[in-house]
């Protein structure tokens, strides 16, 4: 299958016409868009509603994030962080149209963050599956660009339709369709059996089945309990609240100290003395000698009576 240009919208199969196994469904379920879990009707029991959402979605999200990352520890951490955020924003999540989708988007964003490359524990991949087909499929997925990998998993794995996939990946519908077709073409190059179906609907159903089998092979036995998730989320909230209060008090204290010690009016600072070069020597009369000083003293001490008349000498 040839890649399509980003500006075109390729023909895609109807999601309700393709049969197979969803990443989020049991092996005998028909493929369809996943439904949100039923929430408890008691409005005064948010913890029960959160626990119900966690028990119905945590294992599935763990398997999906493993397909995105190939790392079990990172997948476990992504699910825990996503549900911790959901508990922090529970009033918003509880009334959301799709609470499971809210948590799924948070888990995907955390799992695919590029900052994990800088963390030593998350750099190496987990050992690949022993079965050759599963190992080849996982390797083909992990070699895809992150946006292609996420689009393929949401559309062919989870079972979202094209507009929902575009909305969750924050892309336009034509761009999402192009990513999906290019991702399928790249997987078909690594897995010849994926290119055997003649129609896009058959190829989608085959990928749907293969992704579901690969996801179900990952046992989610290391996930924490919902109580631990809620306690960790509340502890983080207390820490951040305490840090914000401490920073605010420190800022207020520094402001008061500045107001108390700052001068009430502006005083122009005196410029420091500097030696100036290139100034000509001082001019004027020379320094008086001792004789000049005695004469000036004598003249100042005599009574001034005016000048004497000049009388010509006879002679």
PDB file of N, CA and C in Angstrom, residues 47-117:
ATOM      1  N   UNK A  47     -15.046   8.342  45.674  1.00  0.00           N
ATOM      2  CA  UNK A  47     -14.020   7.305  45.734  1.00  0.00           C
ATOM      3  C   UNK A  47     -14.508   6.011  45.102  1.00  0.00           C
ATOM      4  N   UNK A  48     -15.769   5.672  45.304  1.00  0.00           N
ATOM      5  CA  UNK A  48     -16.308   4.459  44.691  1.00  0.00           C
ATOM      6  C   UNK A  48     -16.350   4.591  43.169  1.00  0.00           C
ATOM      7  N   UNK A  49     -16.733   5.758  42.693  1.00  0.00           N
ATOM      8  CA  UNK A  49     -16.754   5.965  41.245  1.00  0.00           C
ATOM      9  C   UNK A  49     -15.355   5.891  40.660  1.00  0.00           C
ATOM     10  N   UNK A  50     -14.395   6.471  41.354  1.00  0.00           N
ATOM     11  CA  UNK A  50     -13.009   6.411  40.875  1.00  0.00           C
ATOM     12  C   UNK A  50     -12.509   4.976  40.873  1.00  0.00           C
ATOM     13  N   UNK A  51     -12.788   4.232  41.929  1.00  0.00           N
ATOM     14  CA  UNK A  51     -12.347   2.837  41.987  1.00  0.00           C
ATOM     15  C   UNK A  51     -12.976   2.014  40.870  1.00  0.00           C
ATOM     16  N   UNK A  52     -14.258   2.282  40.561  1.00  0.00           N
ATOM     17  CA  UNK A  52     -14.904   1.551  39.475  1.00  0.00           C
ATOM     18  C   UNK A  52     -14.245   1.858  38.136  1.00  0.00           C
ATOM     19  N   UNK A  53     -13.919   3.136  37.899  1.00  0.00           N
ATOM     20  CA  UNK A  53     -13.233   3.502  36.663  1.00  0.00           C
ATOM     21  C   UNK A  53     -11.852   2.872  36.595  1.00  0.00           C
ATOM     22  N   UNK A  54     -11.138   2.855  37.697  1.00  0.00           N
ATOM     23  CA  UNK A  54      -9.789   2.288  37.724  1.00  0.00           C
ATOM     24  C   UNK A  54      -9.820   0.794  37.450  1.00  0.00           C
ATOM     25  N   UNK A  55     -10.725   0.081  38.101  1.00  0.00           N
ATOM     26  CA  UNK A  55     -10.779  -1.368  37.935  1.00  0.00           C
ATOM     27  C   UNK A  55     -11.186  -1.760  36.522  1.00  0.00           C
ATOM     28  N   UNK A  56     -11.973  -0.926  35.862  1.00  0.00           N
ATOM     29  CA  UNK A  56     -12.429  -1.272  34.524  1.00  0.00           C
ATOM     30  C   UNK A  56     -11.450  -0.856  33.422  1.00  0.00           C
ATOM     31  N   UNK A  57     -10.548   0.089  33.716  1.00  0.00           N
ATOM     32  CA  UNK A  57      -9.702   0.649  32.651  1.00  0.00           C
ATOM     33  C   UNK A  57      -8.208   0.482  32.889  1.00  0.00           C
ATOM     34  N   UNK A  58      -7.766   0.260  34.117  1.00  0.00           N
ATOM     35  CA  UNK A  58      -6.326   0.298  34.410  1.00  0.00           C
ATOM     36  C   UNK A  58      -5.575  -0.782  33.639  1.00  0.00           C
ATOM     37  N   UNK A  59      -6.079  -2.021  33.665  1.00  0.00           N
ATOM     38  CA  UNK A  59      -5.367  -3.101  32.979  1.00  0.00           C
ATOM     39  C   UNK A  59      -5.316  -2.861  31.473  1.00  0.00           C
ATOM     40  N   UNK A  60      -6.407  -2.379  30.906  1.00  0.00           N
ATOM     41  CA  UNK A  60      -6.432  -2.100  29.479  1.00  0.00           C
ATOM     42  C   UNK A  60      -5.457  -0.994  29.106  1.00  0.00           C
ATOM     43  N   UNK A  61      -5.424   0.077  29.898  1.00  0.00           N
ATOM     44  CA  UNK A  61      -4.497   1.169  29.614  1.00  0.00           C
ATOM     45  C   UNK A  61      -3.050   0.715  29.759  1.00  0.00           C
ATOM     46  N   UNK A  62      -2.795  -0.187  30.695  1.00  0.00           N
ATOM     47  CA  UNK A  62      -1.434  -0.705  30.842  1.00  0.00           C
ATOM     48  C   UNK A  62      -1.001  -1.426  29.568  1.00  0.00           C
ATOM     49  N   UNK A  63      -1.890  -2.238  29.012  1.00  0.00           N
ATOM     50  CA  UNK A  63      -1.542  -2.968  27.789  1.00  0.00           C
ATOM     51  C   UNK A  63      -1.363  -2.013  26.616  1.00  0.00           C
ATOM     52  N   UNK A  64      -2.212  -1.009  26.532  1.00  0.00           N
ATOM     53  CA  UNK A  64      -2.100  -0.064  25.421  1.00  0.00           C
ATOM     54  C   UNK A  64      -0.814   0.753  25.508  1.00  0.00           C
ATOM     55  N   UNK A  65      -0.477   1.253  26.671  1.00  0.00           N
ATOM     56  CA  UNK A  65       0.754   2.041  26.808  1.00  0.00           C
ATOM     57  C   UNK A  65       1.991   1.180  26.605  1.00  0.00           C
ATOM     58  N   UNK A  66       1.876  -0.121  26.868  1.00  0.00           N
ATOM     59  CA  UNK A  66       3.017  -0.992  26.558  1.00  0.00           C
ATOM     60  C   UNK A  66       3.236  -1.075  25.059  1.00  0.00           C
ATOM     61  N   UNK A  67       2.149  -1.119  24.288  1.00  0.00           N
ATOM     62  CA  UNK A  67       2.305  -1.122  22.833  1.00  0.00           C
ATOM     63  C   UNK A  67       2.905   0.185  22.336  1.00  0.00           C
ATOM     64  N   UNK A  68       2.700   1.272  23.068  1.00  0.00           N
ATOM     65  CA  UNK A  68       3.260   2.557  22.671  1.00  0.00           C
ATOM     66  C   UNK A  68       4.725   2.700  23.046  1.00  0.00           C
ATOM     67  N   UNK A  69       5.141   2.074  24.142  1.00  0.00           N
ATOM     68  CA  UNK A  69       6.476   2.322  24.676  1.00  0.00           C
ATOM     69  C   UNK A  69       7.392   1.112  24.642  1.00  0.00           C
ATOM     70  N   UNK A  70       6.837  -0.107  24.777  1.00  0.00           N
ATOM     71  CA  UNK A  70       7.675  -1.294  24.880  1.00  0.00           C
ATOM     72  C   UNK A  70       8.361  -1.428  26.214  1.00  0.00           C
ATOM     73  N   UNK A  71       7.889  -0.714  27.225  1.00  0.00           N
ATOM     74  CA  UNK A  71       8.509  -0.723  28.557  1.00  0.00           C
ATOM     75  C   UNK A  71       7.418  -0.904  29.609  1.00  0.00           C
ATOM     76  N   UNK A  72       7.508  -1.962  30.371  1.00  0.00           N
ATOM     77  CA  UNK A  72       6.485  -2.249  31.367  1.00  0.00           C
ATOM     78  C   UNK A  72       6.513  -1.227  32.496  1.00  0.00           C
ATOM     79  N   UNK A  73       7.712  -0.867  32.978  1.00  0.00           N
ATOM     80  CA  UNK A  73       7.795   0.091  34.084  1.00  0.00           C
ATOM     81  C   UNK A  73       7.219   1.447  33.685  1.00  0.00           C
ATOM     82  N   UNK A  74       7.521   1.901  32.475  1.00  0.00           N
ATOM     83  CA  UNK A  74       6.985   3.172  32.015  1.00  0.00           C
ATOM     84  C   UNK A  74       5.472   3.084  31.822  1.00  0.00           C
ATOM     85  N   UNK A  75       4.991   1.944  31.362  1.00  0.00           N
ATOM     86  CA  UNK A  75       3.549   1.772  31.212  1.00  0.00           C
ATOM     87  C   UNK A  75       2.844   1.824  32.558  1.00  0.00           C
ATOM     88  N   UNK A  76       3.410   1.147  33.553  1.00  0.00           N
ATOM     89  CA  UNK A  76       2.824   1.192  34.892  1.00  0.00           C
ATOM     90  C   UNK A  76       2.826   2.609  35.441  1.00  0.00           C
ATOM     91  N   UNK A  77       3.925   3.323  35.262  1.00  0.00           N
ATOM     92  CA  UNK A  77       4.013   4.700  35.752  1.00  0.00           C
ATOM     93  C   UNK A  77       3.033   5.615  35.016  1.00  0.00           C
ATOM     94  N   UNK A  78       2.858   5.385  33.721  1.00  0.00           N
ATOM     95  CA  UNK A  78       1.935   6.222  32.947  1.00  0.00           C
ATOM     96  C   UNK A  78       0.497   6.038  33.427  1.00  0.00           C
ATOM     97  N   UNK A  79       0.099   4.801  33.674  1.00  0.00           N
ATOM     98  CA  UNK A  79      -1.258   4.551  34.150  1.00  0.00           C
ATOM     99  C   UNK A  79      -1.461   5.164  35.526  1.00  0.00           C
ATOM    100  N   UNK A  80      -0.473   5.003  36.416  1.00  0.00           N
ATOM    101  CA  UNK A  80      -0.605   5.559  37.759  1.00  0.00           C
ATOM    102  C   UNK A  80      -0.692   7.085  37.722  1.00  0.00           C
ATOM    103  N   UNK A  81       0.127   7.726  36.901  1.00  0.00           N
ATOM    104  CA  UNK A  81       0.088   9.190  36.819  1.00  0.00           C
ATOM    105  C   UNK A  81      -1.217   9.673  36.199  1.00  0.00           C
ATOM    106  N   UNK A  82      -1.713   8.947  35.200  1.00  0.00           N
ATOM    107  CA  UNK A  82      -2.959   9.361  34.558  1.00  0.00           C
ATOM    108  C   UNK A  82      -4.123   9.291  35.534  1.00  0.00           C
ATOM    109  N   UNK A  83      -4.209   8.227  36.312  1.00  0.00           N
ATOM    110  CA  UNK A  83      -5.306   8.123  37.272  1.00  0.00           C
ATOM    111  C   UNK A  83      -5.103   9.070  38.450  1.00  0.00           C
ATOM    112  N   UNK A  84      -3.860   9.359  38.806  1.00  0.00           N
ATOM    113  CA  UNK A  84      -3.632  10.358  39.847  1.00  0.00           C
ATOM    114  C   UNK A  84      -4.119  11.736  39.397  1.00  0.00           C
ATOM    115  N   UNK A  85      -3.857  12.078  38.147  1.00  0.00           N
ATOM    116  CA  UNK A  85      -4.385  13.339  37.600  1.00  0.00           C
ATOM    117  C   UNK A  85      -5.904  13.331  37.539  1.00  0.00           C
ATOM    118  N   UNK A  86      -6.462  12.164  37.206  1.00  0.00           N
ATOM    119  CA  UNK A  86      -7.919  12.066  37.163  1.00  0.00           C
ATOM    120  C   UNK A  86      -8.526  12.297  38.540  1.00  0.00           C
ATOM    121  N   UNK A  87      -7.880  11.800  39.587  1.00  0.00           N
ATOM    122  CA  UNK A  87      -8.396  12.020  40.935  1.00  0.00           C
ATOM    123  C   UNK A  87      -8.241  13.485  41.353  1.00  0.00           C
ATOM    124  N   UNK A  88      -7.170  14.128  40.907  1.00  0.00           N
ATOM    125  CA  UNK A  88      -7.000  15.549  41.209  1.00  0.00           C
ATOM    126  C   UNK A  88      -8.083  16.389  40.540  1.00  0.00           C
ATOM    127  N   UNK A  89      -8.504  15.991  39.342  1.00  0.00           N
ATOM    128  CA  UNK A  89      -9.520  16.721  38.584  1.00  0.00           C
ATOM    129  C   UNK A  89     -10.833  15.934  38.545  1.00  0.00           C
ATOM    130  N   UNK A  90     -11.127  15.224  39.622  1.00  0.00           N
ATOM    131  CA  UNK A  90     -12.274  14.334  39.594  1.00  0.00           C
ATOM    132  C   UNK A  90     -13.599  15.038  39.320  1.00  0.00           C
ATOM    133  N   UNK A  91     -13.863  16.224  39.878  1.00  0.00           N
ATOM    134  CA  UNK A  91     -15.131  16.889  39.505  1.00  0.00           C
ATOM    135  C   UNK A  91     -15.284  17.092  38.005  1.00  0.00           C
ATOM    136  N   UNK A  92     -14.172  17.324  37.322  1.00  0.00           N
ATOM    137  CA  UNK A  92     -14.233  17.470  35.862  1.00  0.00           C
ATOM    138  C   UNK A  92     -14.361  16.122  35.172  1.00  0.00           C
ATOM    139  N   UNK A  93     -13.614  15.115  35.648  1.00  0.00           N
ATOM    140  CA  UNK A  93     -13.635  13.803  35.011  1.00  0.00           C
ATOM    141  C   UNK A  93     -14.979  13.114  35.228  1.00  0.00           C
ATOM    142  N   UNK A  94     -15.570  13.279  36.402  1.00  0.00           N
ATOM    143  CA  UNK A  94     -16.804  12.574  36.727  1.00  0.00           C
ATOM    144  C   UNK A  94     -17.953  12.967  35.807  1.00  0.00           C
ATOM    145  N   UNK A  95     -17.966  14.202  35.341  1.00  0.00           N
ATOM    146  CA  UNK A  95     -19.054  14.658  34.468  1.00  0.00           C
ATOM    147  C   UNK A  95     -18.642  14.646  32.997  1.00  0.00           C
ATOM    148  N   UNK A  96     -17.455  14.133  32.690  1.00  0.00           N
ATOM    149  CA  UNK A  96     -17.010  14.085  31.302  1.00  0.00           C
ATOM    150  C   UNK A  96     -17.831  13.069  30.522  1.00  0.00           C
ATOM    151  N   UNK A  97     -17.985  13.323  29.215  1.00  0.00           N
ATOM    152  CA  UNK A  97     -18.745  12.408  28.369  1.00  0.00           C
ATOM    153  C   UNK A  97     -18.097  11.036  28.307  1.00  0.00           C
ATOM    154  N   UNK A  98     -16.771  10.991  28.373  1.00  0.00           N
ATOM    155  CA  UNK A  98     -16.035   9.728  28.291  1.00  0.00           C
ATOM    156  C   UNK A  98     -14.906   9.760  29.319  1.00  0.00           C
ATOM    157  N   UNK A  99     -15.173   9.384  30.582  1.00  0.00           N
ATOM    158  CA  UNK A  99     -14.094   9.401  31.591  1.00  0.00           C
ATOM    159  C   UNK A  99     -12.925   8.507  31.209  1.00  0.00           C
ATOM    160  N   UNK A 100     -13.209   7.351  30.611  1.00  0.00           N
ATOM    161  CA  UNK A 100     -12.116   6.467  30.207  1.00  0.00           C
ATOM    162  C   UNK A 100     -11.244   7.123  29.145  1.00  0.00           C
ATOM    163  N   UNK A 101     -11.861   7.855  28.222  1.00  0.00           N
ATOM    164  CA  UNK A 101     -11.073   8.563  27.219  1.00  0.00           C
ATOM    165  C   UNK A 101     -10.229   9.660  27.821  1.00  0.00           C
ATOM    166  N   UNK A 102     -10.746  10.333  28.854  1.00  0.00           N
ATOM    167  CA  UNK A 102      -9.973  11.375  29.543  1.00  0.00           C
ATOM    168  C   UNK A 102      -8.697  10.774  30.126  1.00  0.00           C
ATOM    169  N   UNK A 103      -8.844   9.652  30.819  1.00  0.00           N
ATOM    170  CA  UNK A 103      -7.678   9.012  31.426  1.00  0.00           C
ATOM    171  C   UNK A 103      -6.758   8.440  30.361  1.00  0.00           C
ATOM    172  N   UNK A 104      -7.330   7.892  29.292  1.00  0.00           N
ATOM    173  CA  UNK A 104      -6.498   7.333  28.217  1.00  0.00           C
ATOM    174  C   UNK A 104      -5.622   8.408  27.589  1.00  0.00           C
ATOM    175  N   UNK A 105      -6.196   9.577  27.325  1.00  0.00           N
ATOM    176  CA  UNK A 105      -5.406  10.657  26.729  1.00  0.00           C
ATOM    177  C   UNK A 105      -4.280  11.081  27.663  1.00  0.00           C
ATOM    178  N   UNK A 106      -4.557  11.152  28.970  1.00  0.00           N
ATOM    179  CA  UNK A 106      -3.508  11.529  29.924  1.00  0.00           C
ATOM    180  C   UNK A 106      -2.416  10.472  29.978  1.00  0.00           C
ATOM    181  N   UNK A 107      -2.792   9.186  29.941  1.00  0.00           N
ATOM    182  CA  UNK A 107      -1.796   8.114  29.981  1.00  0.00           C
ATOM    183  C   UNK A 107      -0.941   8.113  28.715  1.00  0.00           C
ATOM    184  N   UNK A 108      -1.557   8.317  27.556  1.00  0.00           N
ATOM    185  CA  UNK A 108      -0.793   8.350  26.308  1.00  0.00           C
ATOM    186  C   UNK A 108       0.185   9.526  26.292  1.00  0.00           C
ATOM    187  N   UNK A 109      -0.277  10.687  26.729  1.00  0.00           N
ATOM    188  CA  UNK A 109       0.599  11.862  26.728  1.00  0.00           C
ATOM    189  C   UNK A 109       1.815  11.638  27.614  1.00  0.00           C
ATOM    190  N   UNK A 110       1.592  11.065  28.788  1.00  0.00           N
ATOM    191  CA  UNK A 110       2.721  10.829  29.696  1.00  0.00           C
ATOM    192  C   UNK A 110       3.644   9.748  29.138  1.00  0.00           C
ATOM    193  N   UNK A 111       3.075   8.689  28.594  1.00  0.00           N
ATOM    194  CA  UNK A 111       3.895   7.577  28.111  1.00  0.00           C
ATOM    195  C   UNK A 111       4.779   7.996  26.944  1.00  0.00           C
ATOM    196  N   UNK A 112       4.293   8.898  26.089  1.00  0.00           N
ATOM    197  CA  UNK A 112       5.030   9.268  24.884  1.00  0.00           C
ATOM    198  C   UNK A 112       5.807  10.565  25.040  1.00  0.00           C
ATOM    199  N   UNK A 113       5.967  11.030  26.274  1.00  0.00           N
ATOM    200  CA  UNK A 113       6.748  12.246  26.491  1.00  0.00           C
ATOM    201  C   UNK A 113       8.212  12.005  26.118  1.00  0.00           C
ATOM    202  N   UNK A 114       8.830  12.894  25.344  1.00  0.00           N
ATOM    203  CA  UNK A 114      10.233  12.675  24.954  1.00  0.00           C
ATOM    204  C   UNK A 114      11.210  12.822  26.103  1.00  0.00           C
ATOM    205  N   UNK A 115      10.772  13.384  27.235  1.00  0.00           N
ATOM    206  CA  UNK A 115      11.687  13.562  28.363  1.00  0.00           C
ATOM    207  C   UNK A 115      12.089  12.229  28.991  1.00  0.00           C
ATOM    208  N   UNK A 116      11.331  11.163  28.747  1.00  0.00           N
ATOM    209  CA  UNK A 116      11.686   9.871  29.333  1.00  0.00           C
ATOM    210  C   UNK A 116      12.992   9.336  28.761  1.00  0.00           C
ATOM    211  N   UNK A 117      13.408   9.845  27.609  1.00  0.00           N
ATOM    212  CA  UNK A 117      14.683   9.396  27.053  1.00  0.00           C
ATOM    213  C   UNK A 117      15.860   9.798  27.940  1.00  0.00           C
TER     214      UNK A 117
END
